[in-house]
Amino acid sequence: MLKNDLLSAAIESLAPAERIVVFTGAGISAEAGIPTFRDPKGMWNQVDPKKYHINNFLVDPEIRIERWQNTLKGMRGGPRSSIKPTPAHYALTRLWKADRMSGCITQNVDGLHIQAGLPEKAVAELHGTVWRSECYKCKRRWPTETVLDWVEAGQPDPICPECGGVMKLATVLFGEKLHIAEMAKAQEFADQAQAMLAIGSTLSVFPAVNFVIEAHQLGKPVVLVNLGETEKEDRVSVRITGKAGEVIPDLVDALLASN
Ligand code: NAD
């Protein structure tokens, strides 16, 4: 199908839905300058995945020190300090403001949906966020900026001031369970929607991808906007191959104009 035909097919699938649940992955933030995981230039080809397993993180202070240093460099003057949401993020905020989105289930940890204006109550951050840090033991949380102050003040491997536990970014490492509250929020968004718009994900990470599988099983249309191949093409009703920042604004504007 031609691009315009695909856009029409996507709108036809989504327009009857009173509310749409949005499901996003690393691809929506690629145009903001954040590398995805599995593309050829993705993070998995540049970092050692072992360093992203909770067991290694907990036992090896060198891994923790390196990760805090990277976070410090990235957030203070480095690439992460200047990263801005993309046109796709802003378009999704328009969809929410028009009361057509039940919520956004994101696998991303970059906080860009909230930075683009989605209220926290509208975003389920399944894999956590880099903007908060927590004690692994007592689960108390602080803004990551506060913990970076401790690092800069001479604690390269900061510990919880309340209980002495190991501090980590509030993101889900391999081997960790997803936050129950975020999962429950995501399920609510999924239940309240009659269609799904999935963006920028290989649809390969469990349990997140279960939301896509479930939408398909319940007979809800799933529109996918993605650049590369995914592992669940058979679950998708309409697939648009393209960049999120180019496709999503047109899709949202056309959808909002259609009813
Ligand atoms: P992934 O890396 O597996 O897949 C990204 C997909 O996005 C690919 O299929 C790619 O073709 C597509 N893509 C790349 N650029 C795009 C663009 N401009 N427009 C549309 N699509 C584009 O990512 P995933 O499915 O989210 O799973 C990876 C895991 O990585 C998740 O658990 C997530 O938590 C984590 N992650 C998050 C970030 C972030 O917070 N921004 C970045 C990297 C990885």
PDB file of C-alpha atoms and ligand atoms in Angstrom:
ATOM      1  CA  MET A   1       0.000   0.000   0.000  1.00  0.00           C
ATOM      2  CA  LEU A   2       1.087   3.591  -0.573  1.00  0.00           C
ATOM      3  CA  LYS A   3       1.901   5.747   2.435  1.00  0.00           C
ATOM      4  CA  ASN A   4      -1.383   7.690   2.228  1.00  0.00           C
ATOM      5  CA  ASP A   5      -3.400   4.466   1.895  1.00  0.00           C
ATOM      6  CA  LEU A   6      -1.682   3.089   4.986  1.00  0.00           C
ATOM      7  CA  LEU A   7      -2.415   6.283   6.898  1.00  0.00           C
ATOM      8  CA  SER A   8      -6.078   6.006   5.880  1.00  0.00           C
ATOM      9  CA  ALA A   9      -6.158   2.350   6.946  1.00  0.00           C
ATOM     10  CA  ALA A  10      -4.633   3.282  10.320  1.00  0.00           C
ATOM     11  CA  ILE A  11      -7.194   6.047  10.848  1.00  0.00           C
ATOM     12  CA  GLU A  12     -10.009   3.699   9.844  1.00  0.00           C
ATOM     13  CA  SER A  13      -8.809   1.240  12.525  1.00  0.00           C
ATOM     14  CA  LEU A  14      -8.348   3.829  15.272  1.00  0.00           C
ATOM     15  CA  ALA A  15     -11.193   6.300  14.609  1.00  0.00           C
ATOM     16  CA  PRO A  16     -14.064   4.168  16.002  1.00  0.00           C
ATOM     17  CA  ALA A  17     -12.249   3.823  19.336  1.00  0.00           C
ATOM     18  CA  GLU A  18     -13.473   6.178  22.013  1.00  0.00           C
ATOM     19  CA  ARG A  19     -10.058   5.802  23.645  1.00  0.00           C
ATOM     20  CA  ILE A  20      -6.756   4.472  22.330  1.00  0.00           C
ATOM     21  CA  VAL A  21      -3.983   2.972  24.433  1.00  0.00           C
ATOM     22  CA  VAL A  22      -0.519   3.974  23.247  1.00  0.00           C
ATOM     23  CA  PHE A  23       2.391   1.528  23.620  1.00  0.00           C
ATOM     24  CA  THR A  24       5.885   2.930  23.078  1.00  0.00           C
ATOM     25  CA  GLY A  25       9.440   1.625  22.877  1.00  0.00           C
ATOM     26  CA  ALA A  26      12.929   2.954  22.346  1.00  0.00           C
ATOM     27  CA  GLY A  27      12.217   3.842  18.678  1.00  0.00           C
ATOM     28  CA  ILE A  28      10.009   6.822  19.583  1.00  0.00           C
ATOM     29  CA  SER A  29      12.996   8.428  21.322  1.00  0.00           C
ATOM     30  CA  ALA A  30      15.574   7.579  18.633  1.00  0.00           C
ATOM     31  CA  GLU A  31      15.011  10.914  16.875  1.00  0.00           C
ATOM     32  CA  ALA A  32      15.667  12.676  20.186  1.00  0.00           C
ATOM     33  CA  GLY A  33      19.170  11.194  20.032  1.00  0.00           C
ATOM     34  CA  ILE A  34      18.745   8.284  22.459  1.00  0.00           C
ATOM     35  CA  PRO A  35      20.060   5.019  20.984  1.00  0.00           C
ATOM     36  CA  THR A  36      17.615   2.106  20.806  1.00  0.00           C
ATOM     37  CA  PHE A  37      18.619  -1.317  22.122  1.00  0.00           C
ATOM     38  CA  ARG A  38      18.532  -3.661  19.186  1.00  0.00           C
ATOM     39  CA  ASP A  39      19.271  -1.589  16.065  1.00  0.00           C
ATOM     40  CA  PRO A  40      22.744  -2.034  14.495  1.00  0.00           C
ATOM     41  CA  LYS A  41      24.000   1.083  16.335  1.00  0.00           C
ATOM     42  CA  GLY A  42      21.888   0.196  19.381  1.00  0.00           C
ATOM     43  CA  MET A  43      23.116  -0.016  22.957  1.00  0.00           C
ATOM     44  CA  TRP A  44      23.439  -3.810  22.949  1.00  0.00           C
ATOM     45  CA  ASN A  45      26.248  -3.524  20.436  1.00  0.00           C
ATOM     46  CA  GLN A  46      28.066  -0.992  22.594  1.00  0.00           C
ATOM     47  CA  VAL A  47      27.615  -1.986  26.246  1.00  0.00           C
ATOM     48  CA  ASP A  48      28.059  -5.205  28.175  1.00  0.00           C
ATOM     49  CA  PRO A  49      24.559  -6.533  29.048  1.00  0.00           C
ATOM     50  CA  LYS A  50      26.043  -8.283  32.122  1.00  0.00           C
ATOM     51  CA  LYS A  51      26.430  -4.836  33.685  1.00  0.00           C
ATOM     52  CA  TYR A  52      22.669  -4.447  33.406  1.00  0.00           C
ATOM     53  CA  HIS A  53      21.821  -7.505  35.499  1.00  0.00           C
ATOM     54  CA  ILE A  54      20.696  -6.802  39.068  1.00  0.00           C
ATOM     55  CA  ASN A  55      22.848  -9.595  40.580  1.00  0.00           C
ATOM     56  CA  ASN A  56      26.046  -8.149  39.095  1.00  0.00           C
ATOM     57  CA  PHE A  57      25.013  -4.616  40.008  1.00  0.00           C
ATOM     58  CA  LEU A  58      24.431  -5.600  43.641  1.00  0.00           C
ATOM     59  CA  VAL A  59      27.691  -7.491  44.165  1.00  0.00           C
ATOM     60  CA  ASP A  60      30.118  -5.396  42.149  1.00  0.00           C
ATOM     61  CA  PRO A  61      30.832  -1.834  43.363  1.00  0.00           C
ATOM     62  CA  GLU A  62      32.914  -1.192  40.211  1.00  0.00           C
ATOM     63  CA  ILE A  63      29.796  -1.648  38.064  1.00  0.00           C
ATOM     64  CA  ARG A  64      27.835   0.743  40.301  1.00  0.00           C
ATOM     65  CA  ILE A  65      30.601   3.349  40.293  1.00  0.00           C
ATOM     66  CA  GLU A  66      30.874   3.188  36.503  1.00  0.00           C
ATOM     67  CA  ARG A  67      27.092   3.499  36.076  1.00  0.00           C
ATOM     68  CA  TRP A  68      26.841   6.506  38.418  1.00  0.00           C
ATOM     69  CA  GLN A  69      29.734   8.165  36.604  1.00  0.00           C
ATOM     70  CA  ASN A  70      28.012   7.579  33.259  1.00  0.00           C
ATOM     71  CA  THR A  71      24.744   8.947  34.637  1.00  0.00           C
ATOM     72  CA  LEU A  72      26.552  11.973  36.025  1.00  0.00           C
ATOM     73  CA  LYS A  73      28.315  12.683  32.743  1.00  0.00           C
ATOM     74  CA  GLY A  74      25.142  12.092  30.722  1.00  0.00           C
ATOM     75  CA  MET A  75      22.844  14.262  32.826  1.00  0.00           C
ATOM     76  CA  ARG A  76      25.193  17.086  33.765  1.00  0.00           C
ATOM     77  CA  GLY A  77      26.413  18.719  30.579  1.00  0.00           C
ATOM     78  CA  GLY A  78      26.409  15.453  28.595  1.00  0.00           C
ATOM     79  CA  PRO A  79      23.968  14.265  25.914  1.00  0.00           C
ATOM     80  CA  ARG A  80      21.077  13.572  28.301  1.00  0.00           C
ATOM     81  CA  SER A  81      21.018  17.134  29.632  1.00  0.00           C
ATOM     82  CA  SER A  82      19.936  18.545  26.258  1.00  0.00           C
ATOM     83  CA  ILE A  83      17.600  15.803  25.046  1.00  0.00           C
ATOM     84  CA  LYS A  84      14.125  17.056  24.120  1.00  0.00           C
ATOM     85  CA  PRO A  85      10.908  15.215  23.234  1.00  0.00           C
ATOM     86  CA  THR A  86      10.255  14.596  19.541  1.00  0.00           C
ATOM     87  CA  PRO A  87       7.269  15.703  17.407  1.00  0.00           C
ATOM     88  CA  ALA A  88       5.822  12.208  18.029  1.00  0.00           C
ATOM     89  CA  HIS A  89       5.863  12.742  21.814  1.00  0.00           C
ATOM     90  CA  TYR A  90       4.123  16.114  21.433  1.00  0.00           C
ATOM     91  CA  ALA A  91       1.528  14.664  19.038  1.00  0.00           C
ATOM     92  CA  LEU A  92       0.623  12.016  21.624  1.00  0.00           C
ATOM     93  CA  THR A  93       0.086  14.775  24.189  1.00  0.00           C
ATOM     94  CA  ARG A  94      -2.413  16.335  21.737  1.00  0.00           C
ATOM     95  CA  LEU A  95      -4.201  12.976  21.555  1.00  0.00           C
ATOM     96  CA  TRP A  96      -4.436  12.897  25.366  1.00  0.00           C
ATOM     97  CA  LYS A  97      -5.661  16.495  25.585  1.00  0.00           C
ATOM     98  CA  ALA A  98      -8.379  15.665  23.045  1.00  0.00           C
ATOM     99  CA  ASP A  99      -9.512  12.927  25.479  1.00  0.00           C
ATOM    100  CA  ARG A 100      -8.852  10.151  22.970  1.00  0.00           C
ATOM    101  CA  MET A 101      -6.083   8.337  24.869  1.00  0.00           C
ATOM    102  CA  SER A 102      -6.682   6.051  27.845  1.00  0.00           C
ATOM    103  CA  GLY A 103      -2.993   6.300  28.672  1.00  0.00           C
ATOM    104  CA  CYS A 104       0.504   5.598  27.451  1.00  0.00           C
ATOM    105  CA  ILE A 105       2.272   2.352  28.337  1.00  0.00           C
ATOM    106  CA  THR A 106       5.953   2.963  27.784  1.00  0.00           C
ATOM    107  CA  GLN A 107       8.988   0.719  27.972  1.00  0.00           C
ATOM    108  CA  ASN A 108      11.181   3.806  27.908  1.00  0.00           C
ATOM    109  CA  VAL A 109      13.017   5.130  30.929  1.00  0.00           C
ATOM    110  CA  ASP A 110      13.787   8.563  29.484  1.00  0.00           C
ATOM    111  CA  GLY A 111      10.801  10.497  30.870  1.00  0.00           C
ATOM    112  CA  LEU A 112      10.171  12.160  27.496  1.00  0.00           C
ATOM    113  CA  HIS A 113       6.398  11.556  27.475  1.00  0.00           C
ATOM    114  CA  ILE A 114       6.076  13.501  30.720  1.00  0.00           C
ATOM    115  CA  GLN A 115       8.499  16.157  29.487  1.00  0.00           C
ATOM    116  CA  ALA A 116       6.254  16.538  26.415  1.00  0.00           C
ATOM    117  CA  GLY A 117       3.273  17.340  28.625  1.00  0.00           C
ATOM    118  CA  LEU A 118       1.563  14.034  29.407  1.00  0.00           C
ATOM    119  CA  PRO A 119       0.581  14.086  33.086  1.00  0.00           C
ATOM    120  CA  GLU A 120       2.163  11.372  35.244  1.00  0.00           C
ATOM    121  CA  LYS A 121      -1.254   9.771  35.727  1.00  0.00           C
ATOM    122  CA  ALA A 122      -1.389   9.173  31.947  1.00  0.00           C
ATOM    123  CA  VAL A 123       1.938   7.312  31.704  1.00  0.00           C
ATOM    124  CA  ALA A 124       2.789   3.808  32.935  1.00  0.00           C
ATOM    125  CA  GLU A 125       6.590   3.602  32.971  1.00  0.00           C
ATOM    126  CA  LEU A 126       6.894  -0.184  32.899  1.00  0.00           C
ATOM    127  CA  HIS A 127      10.680  -0.179  33.106  1.00  0.00           C
ATOM    128  CA  GLY A 128      10.985   2.786  35.462  1.00  0.00           C
ATOM    129  CA  THR A 129      12.624   6.161  34.934  1.00  0.00           C
ATOM    130  CA  VAL A 130      16.146   7.541  35.047  1.00  0.00           C
ATOM    131  CA  TRP A 131      14.848  10.716  36.689  1.00  0.00           C
ATOM    132  CA  ARG A 132      14.274   8.924  39.999  1.00  0.00           C
ATOM    133  CA  SER A 133      16.639   6.795  42.065  1.00  0.00           C
ATOM    134  CA  GLU A 134      15.811   4.362  44.806  1.00  0.00           C
ATOM    135  CA  CYS A 135      17.310   2.352  47.637  1.00  0.00           C
ATOM    136  CA  TYR A 136      17.312  -1.312  46.625  1.00  0.00           C
ATOM    137  CA  LYS A 137      16.626  -2.331  50.238  1.00  0.00           C
ATOM    138  CA  CYS A 138      14.031   0.062  51.705  1.00  0.00           C
ATOM    139  CA  LYS A 139      12.728   1.318  48.300  1.00  0.00           C
ATOM    140  CA  ARG A 140      12.801   4.952  49.373  1.00  0.00           C
ATOM    141  CA  ARG A 141      13.084   7.236  46.354  1.00  0.00           C
ATOM    142  CA  TRP A 142      14.874  10.504  45.577  1.00  0.00           C
ATOM    143  CA  PRO A 143      15.183  12.603  42.435  1.00  0.00           C
ATOM    144  CA  THR A 144      18.239  11.335  40.570  1.00  0.00           C
ATOM    145  CA  GLU A 145      19.567  14.908  40.643  1.00  0.00           C
ATOM    146  CA  THR A 146      19.783  14.638  44.463  1.00  0.00           C
ATOM    147  CA  VAL A 147      21.716  11.365  44.298  1.00  0.00           C
ATOM    148  CA  LEU A 148      24.055  12.854  41.694  1.00  0.00           C
ATOM    149  CA  ASP A 149      24.779  15.628  44.221  1.00  0.00           C
ATOM    150  CA  TRP A 150      25.900  12.911  46.669  1.00  0.00           C
ATOM    151  CA  VAL A 151      28.116  11.384  43.961  1.00  0.00           C
ATOM    152  CA  GLU A 152      29.662  14.780  43.181  1.00  0.00           C
ATOM    153  CA  ALA A 153      30.153  15.440  46.884  1.00  0.00           C
ATOM    154  CA  GLY A 154      32.439  12.385  47.157  1.00  0.00           C
ATOM    155  CA  GLN A 155      30.252   9.259  47.316  1.00  0.00           C
ATOM    156  CA  PRO A 156      31.053   7.460  44.043  1.00  0.00           C
ATOM    157  CA  ASP A 157      28.921   4.478  45.172  1.00  0.00           C
ATOM    158  CA  PRO A 158      26.144   6.256  47.110  1.00  0.00           C
ATOM    159  CA  ILE A 159      24.255   4.454  49.857  1.00  0.00           C
ATOM    160  CA  CYS A 160      20.786   5.102  51.224  1.00  0.00           C
ATOM    161  CA  PRO A 161      20.940   7.710  54.007  1.00  0.00           C
ATOM    162  CA  GLU A 162      17.975   5.989  55.695  1.00  0.00           C
ATOM    163  CA  CYS A 163      19.070   2.335  55.820  1.00  0.00           C
ATOM    164  CA  GLY A 164      22.523   2.061  54.196  1.00  0.00           C
ATOM    165  CA  GLY A 165      21.197   0.033  51.245  1.00  0.00           C
ATOM    166  CA  VAL A 166      22.587   0.132  47.697  1.00  0.00           C
ATOM    167  CA  MET A 167      21.286   3.044  45.611  1.00  0.00           C
ATOM    168  CA  LYS A 168      20.300   2.555  41.989  1.00  0.00           C
ATOM    169  CA  LEU A 169      18.422   4.384  39.269  1.00  0.00           C
ATOM    170  CA  ALA A 170      14.709   3.556  39.479  1.00  0.00           C
ATOM    171  CA  THR A 171      14.921   1.590  36.245  1.00  0.00           C
ATOM    172  CA  VAL A 172      14.277  -2.140  35.931  1.00  0.00           C
ATOM    173  CA  LEU A 173      17.485  -4.105  35.429  1.00  0.00           C
ATOM    174  CA  PHE A 174      17.575  -7.636  34.042  1.00  0.00           C
ATOM    175  CA  GLY A 175      16.584 -10.072  36.774  1.00  0.00           C
ATOM    176  CA  GLU A 176      14.284  -7.547  38.474  1.00  0.00           C
ATOM    177  CA  LYS A 177      10.502  -7.658  38.588  1.00  0.00           C
ATOM    178  CA  LEU A 178       8.473  -4.838  37.094  1.00  0.00           C
ATOM    179  CA  HIS A 179       6.814  -2.429  39.529  1.00  0.00           C
ATOM    180  CA  ILE A 180       3.388  -3.756  40.463  1.00  0.00           C
ATOM    181  CA  ALA A 181       1.832  -0.270  40.517  1.00  0.00           C
ATOM    182  CA  GLU A 182       3.044   0.565  36.991  1.00  0.00           C
ATOM    183  CA  MET A 183       1.801  -2.802  35.702  1.00  0.00           C
ATOM    184  CA  ALA A 184      -1.605  -2.187  37.278  1.00  0.00           C
ATOM    185  CA  LYS A 185      -1.775   1.298  35.768  1.00  0.00           C
ATOM    186  CA  ALA A 186      -0.858  -0.099  32.338  1.00  0.00           C
ATOM    187  CA  GLN A 187      -3.535  -2.781  32.627  1.00  0.00           C
ATOM    188  CA  GLU A 188      -6.110  -0.121  33.431  1.00  0.00           C
ATOM    189  CA  PHE A 189      -5.094   1.878  30.318  1.00  0.00           C
ATOM    190  CA  ALA A 190      -5.341  -1.297  28.227  1.00  0.00           C
ATOM    191  CA  ASP A 191      -8.764  -2.234  29.634  1.00  0.00           C
ATOM    192  CA  GLN A 192     -10.174   1.251  29.009  1.00  0.00           C
ATOM    193  CA  ALA A 193      -9.154   1.312  25.339  1.00  0.00           C
ATOM    194  CA  GLN A 194     -10.799  -0.102  22.250  1.00  0.00           C
ATOM    195  CA  ALA A 195      -7.668   0.112  20.072  1.00  0.00           C
ATOM    196  CA  MET A 196      -3.883   0.260  20.417  1.00  0.00           C
ATOM    197  CA  LEU A 197      -1.252   2.444  18.754  1.00  0.00           C
ATOM    198  CA  ALA A 198       2.209   0.857  19.135  1.00  0.00           C
ATOM    199  CA  ILE A 199       5.270   2.931  18.261  1.00  0.00           C
ATOM    200  CA  GLY A 200       9.009   2.252  17.964  1.00  0.00           C
ATOM    201  CA  SER A 201       9.362  -1.179  19.501  1.00  0.00           C
ATOM    202  CA  THR A 202      10.608  -4.560  18.343  1.00  0.00           C
ATOM    203  CA  LEU A 203       7.723  -5.988  20.414  1.00  0.00           C
ATOM    204  CA  SER A 204      10.129  -8.487  21.887  1.00  0.00           C
ATOM    205  CA  VAL A 205      10.430  -7.641  25.577  1.00  0.00           C
ATOM    206  CA  PHE A 206       8.247  -9.587  28.021  1.00  0.00           C
ATOM    207  CA  PRO A 207       6.099  -8.990  29.958  1.00  0.00           C
ATOM    208  CA  ALA A 208       5.584  -5.563  28.298  1.00  0.00           C
ATOM    209  CA  VAL A 209       4.640  -7.058  24.942  1.00  0.00           C
ATOM    210  CA  ASN A 210       1.816  -9.015  26.587  1.00  0.00           C
ATOM    211  CA  PHE A 211      -0.250  -5.828  26.340  1.00  0.00           C
ATOM    212  CA  VAL A 212       0.041  -6.009  22.535  1.00  0.00           C
ATOM    213  CA  ILE A 213      -0.745  -9.720  22.474  1.00  0.00           C
ATOM    214  CA  GLU A 214      -3.753  -9.193  24.734  1.00  0.00           C
ATOM    215  CA  ALA A 215      -5.138  -6.329  22.611  1.00  0.00           C
ATOM    216  CA  HIS A 216      -4.930  -8.576  19.543  1.00  0.00           C
ATOM    217  CA  GLN A 217      -6.510 -11.534  21.347  1.00  0.00           C
ATOM    218  CA  LEU A 218      -9.416  -9.340  22.434  1.00  0.00           C
ATOM    219  CA  GLY A 219      -9.991  -8.326  18.818  1.00  0.00           C
ATOM    220  CA  LYS A 220      -8.870  -4.719  19.302  1.00  0.00           C
ATOM    221  CA  PRO A 221      -7.117  -3.183  16.295  1.00  0.00           C
ATOM    222  CA  VAL A 222      -3.375  -2.691  16.758  1.00  0.00           C
ATOM    223  CA  VAL A 223      -1.711  -0.044  14.579  1.00  0.00           C
ATOM    224  CA  LEU A 224       2.090  -0.215  14.551  1.00  0.00           C
ATOM    225  CA  VAL A 225       4.440   2.577  13.476  1.00  0.00           C
ATOM    226  CA  ASN A 226       8.005   1.290  13.359  1.00  0.00           C
ATOM    227  CA  LEU A 227      11.108   1.493  11.226  1.00  0.00           C
ATOM    228  CA  GLY A 228      12.408  -2.060  11.399  1.00  0.00           C
ATOM    229  CA  GLU A 229      11.010  -5.559  11.680  1.00  0.00           C
ATOM    230  CA  THR A 230       9.251  -6.681  14.824  1.00  0.00           C
ATOM    231  CA  GLU A 231       8.594 -10.093  16.357  1.00  0.00           C
ATOM    232  CA  LYS A 232       4.830  -9.779  16.481  1.00  0.00           C
ATOM    233  CA  GLU A 233       3.775  -8.658  12.988  1.00  0.00           C
ATOM    234  CA  ASP A 234       0.993 -11.260  13.096  1.00  0.00           C
ATOM    235  CA  ARG A 235      -0.624  -9.350  15.986  1.00  0.00           C
ATOM    236  CA  VAL A 236      -0.761  -6.084  14.073  1.00  0.00           C
ATOM    237  CA  SER A 237      -3.737  -4.902  11.981  1.00  0.00           C
ATOM    238  CA  VAL A 238      -2.017  -2.013  10.182  1.00  0.00           C
ATOM    239  CA  ARG A 239       1.727  -1.513   9.969  1.00  0.00           C
ATOM    240  CA  ILE A 240       3.286   1.768   8.866  1.00  0.00           C
ATOM    241  CA  THR A 241       7.004   1.602   8.209  1.00  0.00           C
ATOM    242  CA  GLY A 242       8.480   4.994   8.972  1.00  0.00           C
ATOM    243  CA  LYS A 243       9.963   7.344  11.512  1.00  0.00           C
ATOM    244  CA  ALA A 244       7.718   8.073  14.473  1.00  0.00           C
ATOM    245  CA  GLY A 245       8.501  11.813  14.311  1.00  0.00           C
ATOM    246  CA  GLU A 246       7.301  11.959  10.723  1.00  0.00           C
ATOM    247  CA  VAL A 247       4.295   9.612  10.877  1.00  0.00           C
ATOM    248  CA  ILE A 248       2.727  10.167  14.321  1.00  0.00           C
ATOM    249  CA  PRO A 249       1.989  13.927  14.033  1.00  0.00           C
ATOM    250  CA  ASP A 250       0.164  13.375  10.700  1.00  0.00           C
ATOM    251  CA  LEU A 251      -1.638  10.342  12.081  1.00  0.00           C
ATOM    252  CA  VAL A 252      -2.807  12.141  15.226  1.00  0.00           C
ATOM    253  CA  ASP A 253      -3.875  15.285  13.337  1.00  0.00           C
ATOM    254  CA  ALA A 254      -5.819  13.248  10.769  1.00  0.00           C
ATOM    255  CA  LEU A 255      -7.399  11.150  13.507  1.00  0.00           C
ATOM    256  CA  LEU A 256      -8.515  14.181  15.497  1.00  0.00           C
ATOM    257  CA  ALA A 257      -9.895  15.795  12.330  1.00  0.00           C
ATOM    258  CA  SER A 258     -11.812  12.626  11.421  1.00  0.00           C
ATOM    259  CA  ASN A 259     -14.409  12.842  14.192  1.00  0.00           C
TER     260      ASN A 259
HETATM  261  P1  NAD B   1      14.208  -1.956  20.643  1.00  0.00           P
HETATM  262  O1  NAD B   1      15.547  -1.305  20.632  1.00  0.00           O
HETATM  263  O2  NAD B   1      14.143  -3.410  20.780  1.00  0.00           O
HETATM  264  O3  NAD B   1      13.442  -1.583  19.294  1.00  0.00           O
HETATM  265  C1  NAD B   1      13.348  -0.280  18.812  1.00  0.00           C
HETATM  266  C2  NAD B   1      12.552  -0.328  17.520  1.00  0.00           C
HETATM  267  O4  NAD B   1      12.339   1.010  17.116  1.00  0.00           O
HETATM  268  C3  NAD B   1      13.269  -1.051  16.373  1.00  0.00           C
HETATM  269  O5  NAD B   1      12.390  -1.999  15.789  1.00  0.00           O
HETATM  270  C4  NAD B   1      13.584   0.069  15.380  1.00  0.00           C
HETATM  271  O6  NAD B   1      13.461  -0.352  14.039  1.00  0.00           O
HETATM  272  C5  NAD B   1      12.535   1.086  15.721  1.00  0.00           C
HETATM  273  N1  NAD B   1      12.938   2.471  15.428  1.00  0.00           N
HETATM  274  C6  NAD B   1      14.178   3.020  15.457  1.00  0.00           C
HETATM  275  N2  NAD B   1      14.099   4.330  15.167  1.00  0.00           N
HETATM  276  C7  NAD B   1      12.801   4.608  14.949  1.00  0.00           C
HETATM  277  C8  NAD B   1      12.083   5.786  14.612  1.00  0.00           C
HETATM  278  N3  NAD B   1      12.706   6.952  14.426  1.00  0.00           N
HETATM  279  N4  NAD B   1      10.738   5.716  14.468  1.00  0.00           N
HETATM  280  C9  NAD B   1      10.083   4.517  14.637  1.00  0.00           C
HETATM  281  N5  NAD B   1      10.709   3.369  14.945  1.00  0.00           N
HETATM  282  C10 NAD B   1      12.051   3.421  15.115  1.00  0.00           C
HETATM  283  O7  NAD B   1      13.332  -1.222  21.736  1.00  0.00           O
HETATM  284  P2  NAD B   1      12.119  -1.751  22.640  1.00  0.00           P
HETATM  285  O8  NAD B   1      11.191  -2.603  21.852  1.00  0.00           O
HETATM  286  O9  NAD B   1      11.633  -0.552  23.368  1.00  0.00           O
HETATM  287  O10 NAD B   1      12.793  -2.723  23.698  1.00  0.00           O
HETATM  288  C11 NAD B   1      14.014  -2.436  24.241  1.00  0.00           C
HETATM  289  C12 NAD B   1      14.120  -2.157  25.715  1.00  0.00           C
HETATM  290  O11 NAD B   1      15.022  -1.087  25.751  1.00  0.00           O
HETATM  291  C13 NAD B   1      12.951  -1.663  26.461  1.00  0.00           C
HETATM  292  O12 NAD B   1      12.853  -2.483  27.565  1.00  0.00           O
HETATM  293  C14 NAD B   1      13.310  -0.243  26.948  1.00  0.00           C
HETATM  294  O13 NAD B   1      13.082  -0.160  28.334  1.00  0.00           O
HETATM  295  C15 NAD B   1      14.755  -0.126  26.746  1.00  0.00           C
HETATM  296  N6  NAD B   1      15.319   1.135  26.184  1.00  0.00           N
HETATM  297  C16 NAD B   1      14.780   2.347  26.478  1.00  0.00           C
HETATM  298  C17 NAD B   1      15.322   3.499  25.921  1.00  0.00           C
HETATM  299  C18 NAD B   1      14.698   4.829  26.275  1.00  0.00           C
HETATM  300  O14 NAD B   1      14.236   5.017  27.395  1.00  0.00           O
HETATM  301  N7  NAD B   1      14.669   5.778  25.327  1.00  0.00           N
HETATM  302  C19 NAD B   1      16.395   3.425  25.049  1.00  0.00           C
HETATM  303  C20 NAD B   1      16.942   2.146  24.768  1.00  0.00           C
HETATM  304  C21 NAD B   1      16.384   1.024  25.344  1.00  0.00           C
END
